[in-house]
Amino acid sequence: MTGQLVDTHVHLDLRQFDRDRSAVMERAAARGVVAMINVGFDVASSRRAVELASQHHAVWAACGIHPHYARGAGPEDYRELEELLEHERVIALGEIGLDYYRDLSPRPVQREVFRRLLSLARDARLPVIIHDRDAHQEVLAMLQDAGGGELAGIMHCFSGDWAFAEQCLALGFYVSIAGTVTYPNALGLREVTRRVPESRLLLETDCPWLAPAPYRGKRNEPAFVALVAEEVARIRDIKPDQLARTTTENACRLFGINMPASTQAGHGSNCHTLPGGRNLLPSN
């Protein structure tokens, strides 16, 4: 077992998991996954994320509008998102950002929706989960305009080079590594993985997509975050248990969620001392 892990980006509400969702969660728990953040990409999926998080103690929710769906966002969507963000199981706003690779929404519309959602996150005092594809500098500029150091969050499924990672770190953001780090051509991502400060590193699957080797091309699931952790530990030349402990503490810190001291016996984590957090696991 790698240790206790947090998968900071899942989409367990999708139909790909309808037949075996409970079994998927059981496999994740068996691999040491103690928490998963189910991330919305529009209002409907955000609603489902909250419902799932309300039913499973190991699941938390993030609510947002992905740039692919920006073209359909209207006033009623922002109003409902504001309401969802008040739910006790919602710990982040996301995923939000810019996608200039697929361009499924016009770029001016993507920027306007991103701007409004960053403002909403700042008002709600929640961290953001950023989707950025082929829009690195514009994403950075908009994050700076939205408040710079006043915003915290994740660069989800990081895809930039080390120079871009340094700029993200300078803004106070965390870098999240997905299963893509296991792919043979991911040389730049492996460099980033090796150089990111330990205190700013997070792990994710982005399931059901981006399954790590040797499952590439198949459905991804939260249990596979253990494979991501093992590869990241190998790249950084540290023990998997150490990486699990550090990345779990980072997730606790960023999202304000706590792990009761009783669940940390033998792991040396101090997640349970984080101020103002919520219980990551039930106390009994």
mmCIF file of C-alpha atoms in Angstrom:
data_model
loop_
_atom_site.group_PDB
_atom_site.id
_atom_site.type_symbol
_atom_site.label_atom_id
_atom_site.label_comp_id
_atom_site.label_asym_id
_atom_site.label_seq_id
_atom_site.Cartn_x
_atom_site.Cartn_y
_atom_site.Cartn_z
ATOM 1 C CA MET A 1 0.000 0.000 0.000
ATOM 2 C CA THR A 2 1.324 3.442 -0.934
ATOM 3 C CA GLY A 3 -0.223 5.220 2.076
ATOM 4 C CA GLN A 4 -3.256 7.436 2.508
ATOM 5 C CA LEU A 5 -4.012 9.323 -0.691
ATOM 6 C CA VAL A 6 -6.324 12.082 -1.890
ATOM 7 C CA ASP A 7 -7.476 12.046 -5.515
ATOM 8 C CA THR A 8 -8.044 15.750 -6.144
ATOM 9 C CA HIS A 9 -9.968 15.352 -9.413
ATOM 10 C CA VAL A 10 -12.590 12.727 -10.246
ATOM 11 C CA HIS A 11 -15.843 12.623 -12.210
ATOM 12 C CA LEU A 12 -17.546 9.699 -10.505
ATOM 13 C CA ASP A 13 -21.002 11.101 -11.265
ATOM 14 C CA LEU A 14 -20.641 10.276 -14.978
ATOM 15 C CA ARG A 15 -22.497 7.440 -16.688
ATOM 16 C CA GLN A 16 -19.228 5.505 -17.135
ATOM 17 C CA PHE A 17 -19.547 4.580 -13.442
ATOM 18 C CA ASP A 18 -23.281 3.917 -13.269
ATOM 19 C CA ARG A 19 -22.938 0.132 -13.272
ATOM 20 C CA ASP A 20 -20.235 -0.249 -10.638
ATOM 21 C CA ARG A 21 -19.802 3.035 -8.769
ATOM 22 C CA SER A 22 -19.826 1.378 -5.342
ATOM 23 C CA ALA A 23 -17.252 -1.200 -6.417
ATOM 24 C CA VAL A 24 -15.056 1.586 -7.831
ATOM 25 C CA MET A 25 -15.135 3.351 -4.465
ATOM 26 C CA GLU A 26 -14.339 0.120 -2.652
ATOM 27 C CA ARG A 27 -11.309 -0.477 -4.888
ATOM 28 C CA ALA A 28 -10.150 3.076 -4.205
ATOM 29 C CA ALA A 29 -10.415 2.561 -0.455
ATOM 30 C CA ALA A 30 -8.485 -0.693 -0.762
ATOM 31 C CA ARG A 31 -5.617 1.220 -2.427
ATOM 32 C CA GLY A 32 -5.516 3.797 0.375
ATOM 33 C CA VAL A 33 -7.607 6.547 -1.201
ATOM 34 C CA VAL A 34 -9.214 8.309 1.767
ATOM 35 C CA ALA A 35 -10.793 11.212 -0.128
ATOM 36 C CA MET A 36 -11.865 12.135 -3.650
ATOM 37 C CA ILE A 37 -12.962 15.513 -4.987
ATOM 38 C CA ASN A 38 -15.766 15.107 -7.514
ATOM 39 C CA VAL A 39 -15.508 18.037 -9.895
ATOM 40 C CA GLY A 40 -18.400 19.591 -11.810
ATOM 41 C CA PHE A 41 -18.097 20.920 -15.353
ATOM 42 C CA ASP A 42 -21.537 22.540 -15.671
ATOM 43 C CA VAL A 43 -24.445 23.212 -13.343
ATOM 44 C CA ALA A 44 -26.020 19.784 -13.832
ATOM 45 C CA SER A 45 -22.787 17.905 -13.093
ATOM 46 C CA SER A 46 -22.078 20.250 -10.166
ATOM 47 C CA ARG A 47 -25.477 19.348 -8.755
ATOM 48 C CA ARG A 48 -24.647 15.662 -9.140
ATOM 49 C CA ALA A 49 -21.266 16.212 -7.485
ATOM 50 C CA VAL A 50 -22.946 17.684 -4.411
ATOM 51 C CA GLU A 51 -25.439 14.824 -4.297
ATOM 52 C CA LEU A 52 -22.657 12.236 -4.505
ATOM 53 C CA ALA A 53 -20.611 13.987 -1.826
ATOM 54 C CA SER A 54 -23.667 14.092 0.431
ATOM 55 C CA GLN A 55 -24.007 10.310 0.149
ATOM 56 C CA HIS A 56 -20.369 9.234 0.581
ATOM 57 C CA HIS A 57 -18.084 10.408 3.361
ATOM 58 C CA ALA A 58 -14.955 9.974 1.219
ATOM 59 C CA VAL A 59 -16.265 12.255 -1.537
ATOM 60 C CA TRP A 60 -16.198 16.053 -1.568
ATOM 61 C CA ALA A 61 -17.570 18.311 -4.295
ATOM 62 C CA ALA A 62 -16.334 21.139 -6.496
ATOM 63 C CA CYS A 63 -18.793 23.148 -8.600
ATOM 64 C CA GLY A 64 -18.082 25.136 -11.743
ATOM 65 C CA ILE A 65 -18.440 25.624 -15.488
ATOM 66 C CA HIS A 66 -15.790 24.133 -17.768
ATOM 67 C CA PRO A 67 -14.753 26.324 -20.740
ATOM 68 C CA HIS A 68 -16.293 23.775 -23.126
ATOM 69 C CA TYR A 69 -19.688 24.677 -21.648
ATOM 70 C CA ALA A 70 -19.131 28.411 -21.331
ATOM 71 C CA ARG A 71 -21.271 29.227 -24.359
ATOM 72 C CA GLY A 72 -24.383 27.964 -22.559
ATOM 73 C CA ALA A 73 -23.844 29.792 -19.259
ATOM 74 C CA GLY A 74 -26.567 32.251 -18.299
ATOM 75 C CA PRO A 75 -27.672 34.281 -15.250
ATOM 76 C CA GLU A 76 -29.610 31.346 -13.799
ATOM 77 C CA ASP A 77 -26.443 29.201 -13.882
ATOM 78 C CA TYR A 78 -24.484 31.712 -11.839
ATOM 79 C CA ARG A 79 -27.343 31.974 -9.343
ATOM 80 C CA GLU A 80 -27.496 28.206 -8.892
ATOM 81 C CA LEU A 81 -23.716 27.940 -8.582
ATOM 82 C CA GLU A 82 -23.785 30.529 -5.791
ATOM 83 C CA GLU A 83 -26.320 28.394 -3.954
ATOM 84 C CA LEU A 84 -24.347 25.191 -4.496
ATOM 85 C CA LEU A 85 -21.160 26.796 -3.194
ATOM 86 C CA GLU A 86 -22.834 27.278 0.184
ATOM 87 C CA HIS A 87 -23.282 23.531 0.666
ATOM 88 C CA GLU A 88 -21.127 22.064 3.442
ATOM 89 C CA ARG A 89 -19.695 19.390 1.134
ATOM 90 C CA VAL A 90 -18.466 21.893 -1.473
ATOM 91 C CA ILE A 91 -14.811 22.763 -0.956
ATOM 92 C CA ALA A 92 -13.755 24.356 -4.277
ATOM 93 C CA LEU A 93 -14.967 26.133 -7.397
ATOM 94 C CA GLY A 94 -14.105 24.247 -10.538
ATOM 95 C CA GLU A 95 -13.339 23.179 -12.944
ATOM 96 C CA ILE A 96 -13.011 26.520 -14.653
ATOM 97 C CA GLY A 97 -10.523 28.084 -17.052
ATOM 98 C CA LEU A 98 -9.681 28.324 -20.735
ATOM 99 C CA ASP A 99 -9.353 25.705 -23.459
ATOM 100 C CA TYR A 100 -7.830 26.995 -26.689
ATOM 101 C CA TYR A 101 -7.154 23.480 -27.978
ATOM 102 C CA ARG A 102 -10.683 22.329 -28.697
ATOM 103 C CA ASP A 103 -12.294 25.803 -28.740
ATOM 104 C CA LEU A 104 -15.763 24.384 -28.091
ATOM 105 C CA SER A 105 -16.852 27.797 -26.829
ATOM 106 C CA PRO A 106 -15.821 31.117 -28.439
ATOM 107 C CA ARG A 107 -12.716 32.477 -26.743
ATOM 108 C CA PRO A 108 -14.298 35.797 -25.704
ATOM 109 C CA VAL A 109 -17.119 33.832 -24.068
ATOM 110 C CA GLN A 110 -14.636 31.547 -22.298
ATOM 111 C CA ARG A 111 -12.818 34.575 -20.920
ATOM 112 C CA GLU A 112 -15.996 36.264 -19.702
ATOM 113 C CA VAL A 113 -17.257 33.145 -17.943
ATOM 114 C CA PHE A 114 -13.822 32.501 -16.425
ATOM 115 C CA ARG A 115 -13.670 36.093 -15.163
ATOM 116 C CA ARG A 116 -17.092 35.867 -13.546
ATOM 117 C CA LEU A 117 -16.317 32.544 -11.896
ATOM 118 C CA LEU A 118 -13.008 33.786 -10.497
ATOM 119 C CA SER A 119 -14.894 36.685 -8.945
ATOM 120 C CA LEU A 120 -17.408 34.237 -7.502
ATOM 121 C CA ALA A 121 -14.606 32.132 -6.020
ATOM 122 C CA ARG A 122 -12.988 35.167 -4.448
ATOM 123 C CA ASP A 123 -16.288 36.243 -2.892
ATOM 124 C CA ALA A 124 -16.954 32.710 -1.613
ATOM 125 C CA ARG A 125 -13.357 32.411 -0.359
ATOM 126 C CA LEU A 126 -12.952 29.035 -2.031
ATOM 127 C CA PRO A 127 -9.947 27.628 -3.903
ATOM 128 C CA VAL A 128 -10.278 27.165 -7.646
ATOM 129 C CA ILE A 129 -9.563 24.143 -9.854
ATOM 130 C CA ILE A 130 -8.133 25.446 -13.117
ATOM 131 C CA HIS A 131 -8.476 23.815 -16.522
ATOM 132 C CA ASP A 132 -5.808 25.217 -18.840
ATOM 133 C CA ARG A 133 -5.121 23.874 -22.297
ATOM 134 C CA ASP A 134 -3.027 25.855 -24.772
ATOM 135 C CA ALA A 135 -3.876 29.076 -22.918
ATOM 136 C CA HIS A 136 -1.102 29.308 -20.343
ATOM 137 C CA GLN A 137 -0.269 32.995 -20.381
ATOM 138 C CA GLU A 138 -3.863 34.146 -20.670
ATOM 139 C CA VAL A 139 -4.872 31.977 -17.728
ATOM 140 C CA LEU A 140 -2.057 33.445 -15.671
ATOM 141 C CA ALA A 141 -2.970 36.997 -16.630
ATOM 142 C CA MET A 142 -6.601 36.449 -15.675
ATOM 143 C CA LEU A 143 -5.654 34.877 -12.351
ATOM 144 C CA GLN A 144 -3.457 37.887 -11.607
ATOM 145 C CA ASP A 145 -6.224 40.297 -12.590
ATOM 146 C CA ALA A 146 -8.686 38.430 -10.384
ATOM 147 C CA GLY A 147 -6.643 38.998 -7.270
ATOM 148 C CA GLY A 148 -3.312 37.245 -7.539
ATOM 149 C CA GLY A 149 -2.443 36.178 -4.010
ATOM 150 C CA GLU A 150 -6.076 36.431 -2.886
ATOM 151 C CA LEU A 151 -6.892 33.289 -4.872
ATOM 152 C CA ALA A 152 -5.652 29.800 -4.095
ATOM 153 C CA GLY A 153 -6.062 26.713 -6.182
ATOM 154 C CA ILE A 154 -4.839 23.914 -8.408
ATOM 155 C CA MET A 155 -3.454 23.849 -11.897
ATOM 156 C CA HIS A 156 -5.349 20.677 -12.730
ATOM 157 C CA CYS A 157 -3.732 17.961 -14.847
ATOM 158 C CA PHE A 158 -0.680 20.148 -15.362
ATOM 159 C CA SER A 159 0.437 20.288 -18.986
ATOM 160 C CA GLY A 160 2.939 23.144 -19.152
ATOM 161 C CA ASP A 161 6.711 23.294 -18.902
ATOM 162 C CA TRP A 162 8.853 24.182 -15.890
ATOM 163 C CA ALA A 163 8.915 27.903 -16.751
ATOM 164 C CA PHE A 164 5.116 27.976 -16.659
ATOM 165 C CA ALA A 165 5.068 25.925 -13.457
ATOM 166 C CA GLU A 166 7.313 28.513 -11.801
ATOM 167 C CA GLN A 167 4.841 31.255 -12.738
ATOM 168 C CA CYS A 168 1.953 29.254 -11.280
ATOM 169 C CA LEU A 169 3.896 28.603 -8.090
ATOM 170 C CA ALA A 170 4.696 32.304 -7.796
ATOM 171 C CA LEU A 171 0.939 32.965 -7.731
ATOM 172 C CA GLY A 172 0.592 30.530 -4.845
ATOM 173 C CA PHE A 173 -0.987 27.735 -6.838
ATOM 174 C CA TYR A 174 -0.514 24.001 -6.453
ATOM 175 C CA VAL A 175 0.514 21.730 -9.321
ATOM 176 C CA SER A 176 -1.518 18.557 -9.747
ATOM 177 C CA ILE A 177 -0.015 15.543 -11.491
ATOM 178 C CA ALA A 178 -2.216 13.036 -13.325
ATOM 179 C CA GLY A 179 -1.659 9.673 -14.995
ATOM 180 C CA THR A 180 -0.109 11.388 -18.009
ATOM 181 C CA VAL A 181 3.163 11.418 -16.056
ATOM 182 C CA THR A 182 3.415 7.669 -16.733
ATOM 183 C CA TYR A 183 3.311 8.081 -20.528
ATOM 184 C CA PRO A 184 6.603 7.545 -22.395
ATOM 185 C CA ASN A 185 6.596 10.964 -24.107
ATOM 186 C CA ALA A 186 5.894 12.968 -20.921
ATOM 187 C CA LEU A 187 9.474 14.205 -20.559
ATOM 188 C CA GLY A 188 8.534 17.805 -19.766
ATOM 189 C CA LEU A 189 5.938 16.749 -17.208
ATOM 190 C CA ARG A 190 8.456 14.490 -15.496
ATOM 191 C CA GLU A 191 10.830 17.444 -15.182
ATOM 192 C CA VAL A 192 8.063 19.523 -13.609
ATOM 193 C CA THR A 193 7.192 16.625 -11.309
ATOM 194 C CA ARG A 194 10.783 16.366 -10.171
ATOM 195 C CA ARG A 195 11.193 20.108 -9.501
ATOM 196 C CA VAL A 196 7.897 21.238 -7.934
ATOM 197 C CA PRO A 197 8.362 21.972 -4.220
ATOM 198 C CA GLU A 198 7.043 19.196 -2.038
ATOM 199 C CA SER A 199 4.606 21.564 -0.333
ATOM 200 C CA ARG A 200 2.877 22.422 -3.646
ATOM 201 C CA LEU A 201 2.393 18.971 -5.138
ATOM 202 C CA LEU A 202 -0.956 17.200 -5.555
ATOM 203 C CA LEU A 203 -2.168 14.019 -7.256
ATOM 204 C CA GLU A 204 -5.219 13.216 -9.363
ATOM 205 C CA THR A 205 -6.702 10.780 -11.852
ATOM 206 C CA ASP A 206 -9.211 12.948 -13.793
ATOM 207 C CA CYS A 207 -11.153 9.698 -14.107
ATOM 208 C CA PRO A 208 -12.716 8.308 -16.221
ATOM 209 C CA TRP A 209 -10.069 9.792 -18.559
ATOM 210 C CA LEU A 210 -6.260 9.685 -18.707
ATOM 211 C CA ALA A 211 -5.697 6.280 -17.165
ATOM 212 C CA PRO A 212 -2.035 5.732 -16.273
ATOM 213 C CA ALA A 213 0.096 3.001 -17.792
ATOM 214 C CA PRO A 214 -0.548 0.074 -17.976
ATOM 215 C CA TYR A 215 -4.267 0.953 -18.228
ATOM 216 C CA ARG A 216 -3.892 3.685 -20.827
ATOM 217 C CA GLY A 217 -6.886 3.739 -23.179
ATOM 218 C CA LYS A 218 -9.170 2.094 -20.631
ATOM 219 C CA ARG A 219 -11.511 3.643 -18.102
ATOM 220 C CA ASN A 220 -9.626 5.407 -15.345
ATOM 221 C CA GLU A 221 -10.734 5.216 -11.712
ATOM 222 C CA PRO A 222 -9.622 6.660 -8.347
ATOM 223 C CA ALA A 223 -7.742 3.515 -7.280
ATOM 224 C CA PHE A 224 -5.243 4.273 -10.037
ATOM 225 C CA VAL A 225 -4.079 7.413 -8.232
ATOM 226 C CA ALA A 226 -1.854 4.960 -6.352
ATOM 227 C CA LEU A 227 -0.050 4.258 -9.641
ATOM 228 C CA VAL A 228 0.386 7.995 -10.180
ATOM 229 C CA ALA A 229 1.803 8.298 -6.671
ATOM 230 C CA GLU A 230 4.249 5.458 -7.242
ATOM 231 C CA GLU A 231 5.537 7.034 -10.462
ATOM 232 C CA VAL A 232 5.843 10.495 -8.899
ATOM 233 C CA ALA A 233 7.727 8.998 -5.947
ATOM 234 C CA ARG A 234 10.056 7.202 -8.348
ATOM 235 C CA ILE A 235 10.728 10.416 -10.286
ATOM 236 C CA ARG A 236 11.410 12.347 -7.080
ATOM 237 C CA ASP A 237 13.460 9.473 -5.596
ATOM 238 C CA ILE A 238 11.467 9.309 -2.368
ATOM 239 C CA LYS A 239 9.448 6.578 -0.679
ATOM 240 C CA PRO A 240 5.797 6.277 -1.775
ATOM 241 C CA ASP A 241 4.633 6.579 1.851
ATOM 242 C CA GLN A 242 6.394 9.926 2.164
ATOM 243 C CA LEU A 243 4.814 11.213 -1.037
ATOM 244 C CA ALA A 244 1.360 10.024 0.066
ATOM 245 C CA ARG A 245 1.719 11.752 3.420
ATOM 246 C CA THR A 246 2.893 15.019 1.883
ATOM 247 C CA THR A 247 0.316 15.233 -0.894
ATOM 248 C CA THR A 248 -2.508 14.340 1.510
ATOM 249 C CA GLU A 249 -1.396 17.097 3.872
ATOM 250 C CA ASN A 250 -1.251 19.514 0.938
ATOM 251 C CA ALA A 251 -4.826 18.643 -0.050
ATOM 252 C CA CYS A 252 -5.993 19.083 3.538
ATOM 253 C CA ARG A 253 -4.330 22.477 3.690
ATOM 254 C CA LEU A 254 -5.631 23.784 0.383
ATOM 255 C CA PHE A 255 -9.220 22.623 0.736
ATOM 256 C CA GLY A 256 -9.610 23.143 4.470
ATOM 257 C CA ILE A 257 -10.590 19.559 5.182
ATOM 258 C CA ASN A 258 -9.440 17.661 8.229
ATOM 259 C CA MET A 259 -8.548 14.088 8.935
ATOM 260 C CA PRO A 260 -9.247 13.023 12.531
ATOM 261 C CA ALA A 261 -6.102 12.144 14.472
ATOM 262 C CA SER A 262 -7.349 8.581 14.969
ATOM 263 C CA THR A 263 -7.041 7.888 11.231
ATOM 264 C CA GLN A 264 -3.439 9.060 11.141
ATOM 265 C CA ALA A 265 -1.869 6.631 13.565
ATOM 266 C CA GLY A 266 1.514 5.634 12.297
ATOM 267 C CA HIS A 267 1.463 8.066 9.389
ATOM 268 C CA GLY A 268 2.829 11.185 11.097
ATOM 269 C CA SER A 269 0.365 13.494 9.333
ATOM 270 C CA ASN A 270 -0.744 16.722 10.953
ATOM 271 C CA CYS A 271 -3.853 17.203 8.822
ATOM 272 C CA HIS A 272 -6.051 17.071 11.907
ATOM 273 C CA THR A 273 -4.495 20.282 13.262
ATOM 274 C CA LEU A 274 -5.392 22.451 10.284
ATOM 275 C CA PRO A 275 -7.528 25.414 11.403
ATOM 276 C CA GLY A 276 -11.106 25.842 10.288
ATOM 277 C CA GLY A 277 -11.233 22.603 8.347
ATOM 278 C CA ARG A 278 -13.934 20.022 7.869
ATOM 279 C CA ASN A 279 -13.643 16.351 8.799
ATOM 280 C CA LEU A 280 -12.215 14.402 5.904
ATOM 281 C CA LEU A 281 -13.365 11.091 7.341
ATOM 282 C CA PRO A 282 -16.038 10.160 9.919
ATOM 283 C CA SER A 283 -14.807 10.142 13.496
ATOM 284 C CA ASN A 284 -16.204 6.695 14.318
#
